[in-house]
C-alpha cells in the first residue's frame, strides 16, 4: 500500500520507486535469545525498525489524514504518529462544530482500518481551550466521541513535551518543571566541580528544561513566569557559589524586560 501511495499520490516513479521497493520487499525476521534463534519468516508489512527512512516513509503513508481532515473542515497537525485535530467553537453553534469533528474522527477510523492501523480511544485526549470567563458558555460540552467511545474533556494535556491546561494559564507547564529538584541535587556536588564542568552539568540538567518549548509561557501571568525566573536565579547563584562572580542576568523573553544583577 505504501508503494502504491508513493506512485499514485506522491508521484515517485522509475529508479527511485524501484530502490524503495528493494528496500522494503523480500525481508525476513527472526527472534534470537542467547545462542538460540527462531526460523526466519517473511516480513510482509511494516518497515525496518530504527531506520533513517522509517519516520519519513511513515509520514508519507499517513499523509491522507490531512486530506480527510480538510474535507471535514477540521484543522490538523501531525508529528510522526501523534495527530491533533481541533476546531474553533462559537457559543452560538458549537454543537455543529463538534459534530463535524466527530464525523472526521469516524472517517479517520475507517481509513485506519482499511490501511492496517487502528484509532485507539484509550490513548486519545480531548480538551476545551478557553478563557475561564468563557467556559460557562460551553457548559453542556463535557465529552467528545472518538471511535464510538465518549472521551471526557480533560483539564490538561501534553503535546510534544509541553503541558497545556484548559485555560492556557501555563500553570501546569511551569509546575511540571523538575528544575528545582535538579538544582537541589546539583547543589550537593557543586563544591567538587570547577566552573567549566559545573556549566556543562548545569546546562544538561537545568538549561535543557528551561529552554525546552520555552516560548509556551509567553503572555502568562507574572505569578507563573516569576517562578521560572526564580529557577534561573537559583541556578546562576549556584554556579557562582565558589567563584564570587557577579552575573548580569538578561530578562527572560516571556517576561517583562528588567535589569537584575545577582
Short mmCIF file of C-alpha atoms in Angstrom, two decimals:
data_model
loop_
_atom_site.label_atom_id
_atom_site.label_comp_id
_atom_site.label_asym_id
_atom_site.label_seq_id
_atom_site.Cartn_x
_atom_site.Cartn_y
_atom_site.Cartn_z
CA UNK A 1 0.00 0.00 0.00
CA UNK A 2 2.90 2.34 0.74
CA UNK A 3 4.44 1.69 -2.69
CA UNK A 4 1.09 2.37 -4.38
CA UNK A 5 0.71 5.60 -2.42
CA UNK A 6 4.23 6.67 -3.37
CA UNK A 7 3.50 6.00 -7.03
CA UNK A 8 -0.04 7.33 -7.49
CA UNK A 9 -0.31 10.05 -4.84
CA UNK A 10 3.25 11.32 -4.35
CA UNK A 11 4.49 10.77 -7.92
CA UNK A 12 7.55 8.67 -7.09
CA UNK A 13 8.39 6.52 -10.14
CA UNK A 14 11.28 4.93 -12.01
CA UNK A 15 14.56 4.10 -10.30
CA UNK A 16 13.61 5.87 -7.07
CA UNK A 17 10.48 3.73 -6.65
CA UNK A 18 12.46 0.59 -7.52
CA UNK A 19 15.09 1.49 -4.93
CA UNK A 20 12.46 1.96 -2.20
CA UNK A 21 10.75 -1.27 -3.29
CA UNK A 22 14.01 -3.23 -2.97
CA UNK A 23 14.49 -1.70 0.47
CA UNK A 24 11.03 -2.74 1.73
CA UNK A 25 10.36 -6.06 -0.01
CA UNK A 26 11.75 -9.58 0.45
CA UNK A 27 12.69 -9.01 4.10
CA UNK A 28 12.75 -11.70 6.77
CA UNK A 29 12.78 -11.60 10.54
CA UNK A 30 13.61 -13.94 13.39
CA UNK A 31 13.96 -13.85 17.17
CA UNK A 32 17.25 -14.65 18.88
CA UNK A 33 17.71 -15.39 22.56
CA UNK A 34 21.26 -16.17 23.55
CA UNK A 35 22.58 -18.75 21.12
CA UNK A 36 19.10 -19.86 20.01
CA UNK A 37 17.29 -18.41 17.01
CA UNK A 38 13.83 -18.97 15.64
CA UNK A 39 13.26 -19.84 11.97
CA UNK A 40 13.19 -16.86 9.64
CA UNK A 41 9.77 -15.74 8.47
CA UNK A 42 8.91 -13.32 5.68
CA UNK A 43 8.14 -9.77 6.81
CA UNK A 44 5.16 -8.76 4.70
CA UNK A 45 4.24 -5.45 6.36
CA UNK A 46 5.98 -2.58 8.12
CA UNK A 47 9.38 -1.02 7.61
CA UNK A 48 12.77 -1.73 9.21
CA UNK A 49 12.71 -0.58 12.83
CA UNK A 50 15.15 2.19 13.74
CA UNK A 51 15.86 3.06 10.12
CA UNK A 52 16.58 6.58 8.93
CA UNK A 53 13.86 6.35 6.28
CA UNK A 54 11.29 4.99 8.74
CA UNK A 55 9.85 8.32 10.03
CA UNK A 56 9.78 9.79 6.51
CA UNK A 57 8.02 6.79 4.99
CA UNK A 58 5.52 6.71 7.87
CA UNK A 59 4.72 10.40 7.35
CA UNK A 60 4.18 9.74 3.64
CA UNK A 61 1.99 6.72 4.39
CA UNK A 62 -0.24 8.71 6.77
CA UNK A 63 -0.37 11.89 4.67
CA UNK A 64 -4.03 11.22 3.62
CA UNK A 65 -5.00 12.13 7.19
CA UNK A 66 -4.63 15.81 6.33
CA UNK A 67 -6.86 15.40 3.25
CA UNK A 68 -9.56 13.71 5.31
CA UNK A 69 -9.43 16.44 7.97
CA UNK A 70 -9.65 19.19 5.35
CA UNK A 71 -12.70 17.54 3.77
CA UNK A 72 -14.50 17.93 7.12
CA UNK A 73 -13.17 21.49 7.61
CA UNK A 74 -11.20 20.37 10.65
CA UNK A 75 -7.73 21.74 11.37
CA UNK A 76 -4.99 19.17 11.84
CA UNK A 77 -1.33 18.84 12.84
CA UNK A 78 0.90 15.78 12.82
CA UNK A 79 4.23 14.80 14.31
CA UNK A 80 5.07 11.17 13.50
CA UNK A 81 2.21 9.08 14.96
CA UNK A 82 0.89 11.94 17.11
CA UNK A 83 -2.07 13.69 15.45
CA UNK A 84 -4.01 16.69 16.76
CA UNK A 85 -7.43 17.64 15.43
CA UNK A 86 -9.04 20.90 16.51
CA UNK A 87 -11.94 23.18 15.66
CA UNK A 88 -12.74 26.75 16.65
CA UNK A 89 -16.00 26.87 18.60
CA UNK A 90 -18.54 29.67 18.71
CA UNK A 91 -21.09 29.70 21.56
CA UNK A 92 -23.99 30.09 19.12
CA UNK A 93 -23.46 26.89 17.12
CA UNK A 94 -20.66 24.89 18.68
CA UNK A 95 -22.70 21.66 18.51
CA UNK A 96 -22.35 21.69 14.71
CA UNK A 97 -18.57 22.05 15.01
CA UNK A 98 -18.40 19.13 17.44
CA UNK A 99 -20.48 17.00 15.06
CA UNK A 100 -18.05 17.86 12.23
CA UNK A 101 -15.12 16.85 14.44
CA UNK A 102 -16.73 13.53 15.36
CA UNK A 103 -17.58 12.80 11.71
CA UNK A 104 -13.94 13.48 10.86
CA UNK A 105 -12.85 11.03 13.57
CA UNK A 106 -15.19 8.38 12.17
CA UNK A 107 -13.74 8.87 8.69
CA UNK A 108 -10.23 8.58 10.07
CA UNK A 109 -11.19 5.42 11.94
CA UNK A 110 -12.40 3.88 8.67
CA UNK A 111 -9.21 4.91 6.85
CA UNK A 112 -7.03 3.47 9.62
CA UNK A 113 -8.88 0.14 9.49
CA UNK A 114 -8.53 -0.02 5.70
CA UNK A 115 -4.80 0.69 5.91
CA UNK A 116 -3.71 -1.66 8.66
CA UNK A 117 -3.80 0.75 11.59
CA UNK A 118 -6.16 1.50 14.48
CA UNK A 119 -7.52 4.60 16.15
CA UNK A 120 -7.08 3.96 19.88
CA UNK A 121 -9.62 5.84 22.05
CA UNK A 122 -7.80 4.85 25.27
CA UNK A 123 -4.79 6.91 24.18
CA UNK A 124 -6.86 9.85 22.95
CA UNK A 125 -7.32 13.06 24.94
CA UNK A 126 -9.95 15.76 24.42
CA UNK A 127 -9.69 19.26 25.86
CA UNK A 128 -11.58 22.54 25.58
CA UNK A 129 -9.25 25.54 25.47
CA UNK A 130 -11.00 28.74 26.57
CA UNK A 131 -10.69 31.66 28.93
CA UNK A 132 -12.08 30.96 32.37
CA UNK A 133 -14.87 33.53 31.90
CA UNK A 134 -15.95 31.81 28.66
CA UNK A 135 -16.23 28.26 29.95
CA UNK A 136 -19.83 28.73 31.16
CA UNK A 137 -20.83 29.33 27.52
CA UNK A 138 -19.91 25.70 26.79
CA UNK A 139 -21.29 24.17 29.99
CA UNK A 140 -23.11 21.36 28.16
CA UNK A 141 -19.94 20.21 26.42
CA UNK A 142 -18.23 17.56 28.55
CA UNK A 143 -17.13 14.80 26.14
CA UNK A 144 -16.17 14.02 22.56
CA UNK A 145 -16.93 10.76 20.79
CA UNK A 146 -13.80 9.05 19.45
CA UNK A 147 -14.31 5.81 17.52
CA UNK A 148 -17.54 5.06 19.36
CA UNK A 149 -16.13 5.90 22.80
CA UNK A 150 -17.01 9.04 24.74
CA UNK A 151 -13.78 10.74 25.86
CA UNK A 152 -14.37 13.07 28.80
CA UNK A 153 -12.81 16.51 28.50
CA UNK A 154 -9.51 16.78 30.35
CA UNK A 155 -8.18 19.72 32.36
CA UNK A 156 -4.75 19.44 30.74
CA UNK A 157 -2.83 17.51 28.13
CA UNK A 158 0.75 17.14 26.96
CA UNK A 159 1.68 17.89 23.36
CA UNK A 160 5.26 17.18 22.28
CA UNK A 161 6.56 17.73 25.81
CA UNK A 162 4.53 20.88 26.52
CA UNK A 163 1.77 20.69 29.14
CA UNK A 164 -1.27 22.85 28.32
CA UNK A 165 -4.15 23.50 30.72
CA UNK A 166 -7.70 24.22 29.59
CA UNK A 167 -7.44 27.94 30.47
CA UNK A 168 -3.96 28.37 28.93
CA UNK A 169 -2.57 29.81 32.17
CA UNK A 170 0.55 27.63 31.66
CA UNK A 171 0.46 26.84 35.37
CA UNK A 172 0.60 23.09 34.72
CA UNK A 173 3.55 23.52 32.37
CA UNK A 174 5.54 25.52 34.95
CA UNK A 175 4.62 23.34 37.92
CA UNK A 176 5.63 20.25 35.97
CA UNK A 177 9.18 21.53 35.70
CA UNK A 178 11.73 19.44 37.59
CA UNK A 179 14.28 22.28 37.71
CA UNK A 180 14.19 22.75 41.50
CA UNK A 181 14.72 19.03 42.06
CA UNK A 182 17.81 19.04 39.84
CA UNK A 183 19.07 22.29 41.36
CA UNK A 184 18.94 20.72 44.84
CA UNK A 185 20.78 17.65 43.58
CA UNK A 186 23.35 19.79 41.78
CA UNK A 187 23.95 21.79 44.96
CA UNK A 188 25.29 18.66 46.69
CA UNK A 189 28.16 18.28 44.20
CA UNK A 190 28.78 21.92 43.19
CA UNK A 191 31.77 22.39 45.51
CA UNK A 192 33.54 19.43 43.88
CA UNK A 193 33.28 20.83 40.34
CA UNK A 194 35.29 23.53 38.63
CA UNK A 195 33.40 26.27 36.82
CA UNK A 196 33.59 24.78 33.31
CA UNK A 197 32.39 21.35 34.44
CA UNK A 198 29.66 22.99 36.52
CA UNK A 199 28.45 24.91 33.44
CA UNK A 200 28.25 21.69 31.40
CA UNK A 201 26.40 19.74 34.10
CA UNK A 202 24.00 22.58 34.88
CA UNK A 203 23.27 23.11 31.19
CA UNK A 204 22.37 19.44 30.80
CA UNK A 205 20.23 19.26 33.94
CA UNK A 206 18.64 22.71 34.17
CA UNK A 207 19.06 24.74 30.98
CA UNK A 208 17.65 21.97 28.80
CA UNK A 209 14.44 22.02 30.87
CA UNK A 210 14.13 25.81 30.94
CA UNK A 211 14.77 26.09 27.20
CA UNK A 212 12.51 23.23 26.08
CA UNK A 213 9.41 24.69 24.37
CA UNK A 214 10.30 27.90 26.25
CA UNK A 215 8.03 30.07 24.10
CA UNK A 216 4.95 28.42 25.66
CA UNK A 217 4.79 30.65 28.79
CA UNK A 218 4.80 33.87 26.72
CA UNK A 219 1.94 36.07 27.89
CA UNK A 220 1.28 34.01 31.02
CA UNK A 221 0.55 35.73 34.33
CA UNK A 222 3.58 37.14 36.14
CA UNK A 223 2.98 34.86 39.14
CA UNK A 224 3.79 31.93 36.87
CA UNK A 225 6.67 33.42 34.87
CA UNK A 226 8.24 34.70 38.10
CA UNK A 227 8.60 31.08 39.16
CA UNK A 228 10.72 30.40 36.08
CA UNK A 229 12.78 33.49 36.86
CA UNK A 230 13.34 32.06 40.34
CA UNK A 231 14.58 28.82 38.80
CA UNK A 232 17.16 30.71 36.80
CA UNK A 233 18.19 32.93 39.71
CA UNK A 234 18.97 29.95 41.94
CA UNK A 235 20.76 28.26 39.09
CA UNK A 236 23.03 31.29 38.44
CA UNK A 237 23.75 31.78 42.12
CA UNK A 238 24.70 28.14 42.49
CA UNK A 239 27.05 28.26 39.51
CA UNK A 240 28.92 31.23 41.01
CA UNK A 241 28.97 29.98 44.58
CA UNK A 242 32.71 29.33 44.58
CA UNK A 243 33.89 31.91 42.07
CA UNK A 244 32.33 35.05 43.66
CA UNK A 245 31.36 36.27 40.20
CA UNK A 246 28.75 38.96 39.66
CA UNK A 247 26.46 37.89 36.86
CA UNK A 248 24.30 40.09 34.72
CA UNK A 249 21.02 38.33 34.09
CA UNK A 250 19.19 39.09 30.87
CA UNK A 251 15.39 39.17 31.21
CA UNK A 252 13.54 36.05 30.18
CA UNK A 253 11.94 36.53 26.78
CA UNK A 254 8.47 35.68 28.10
CA UNK A 255 8.60 38.20 30.97
CA UNK A 256 8.62 41.97 31.15
CA UNK A 257 12.07 43.48 30.44
CA UNK A 258 14.02 44.29 33.57
CA UNK A 259 17.63 44.56 34.69
CA UNK A 260 18.93 42.48 37.55
CA UNK A 261 22.36 41.68 38.87
CA UNK A 262 22.96 38.69 41.08
#
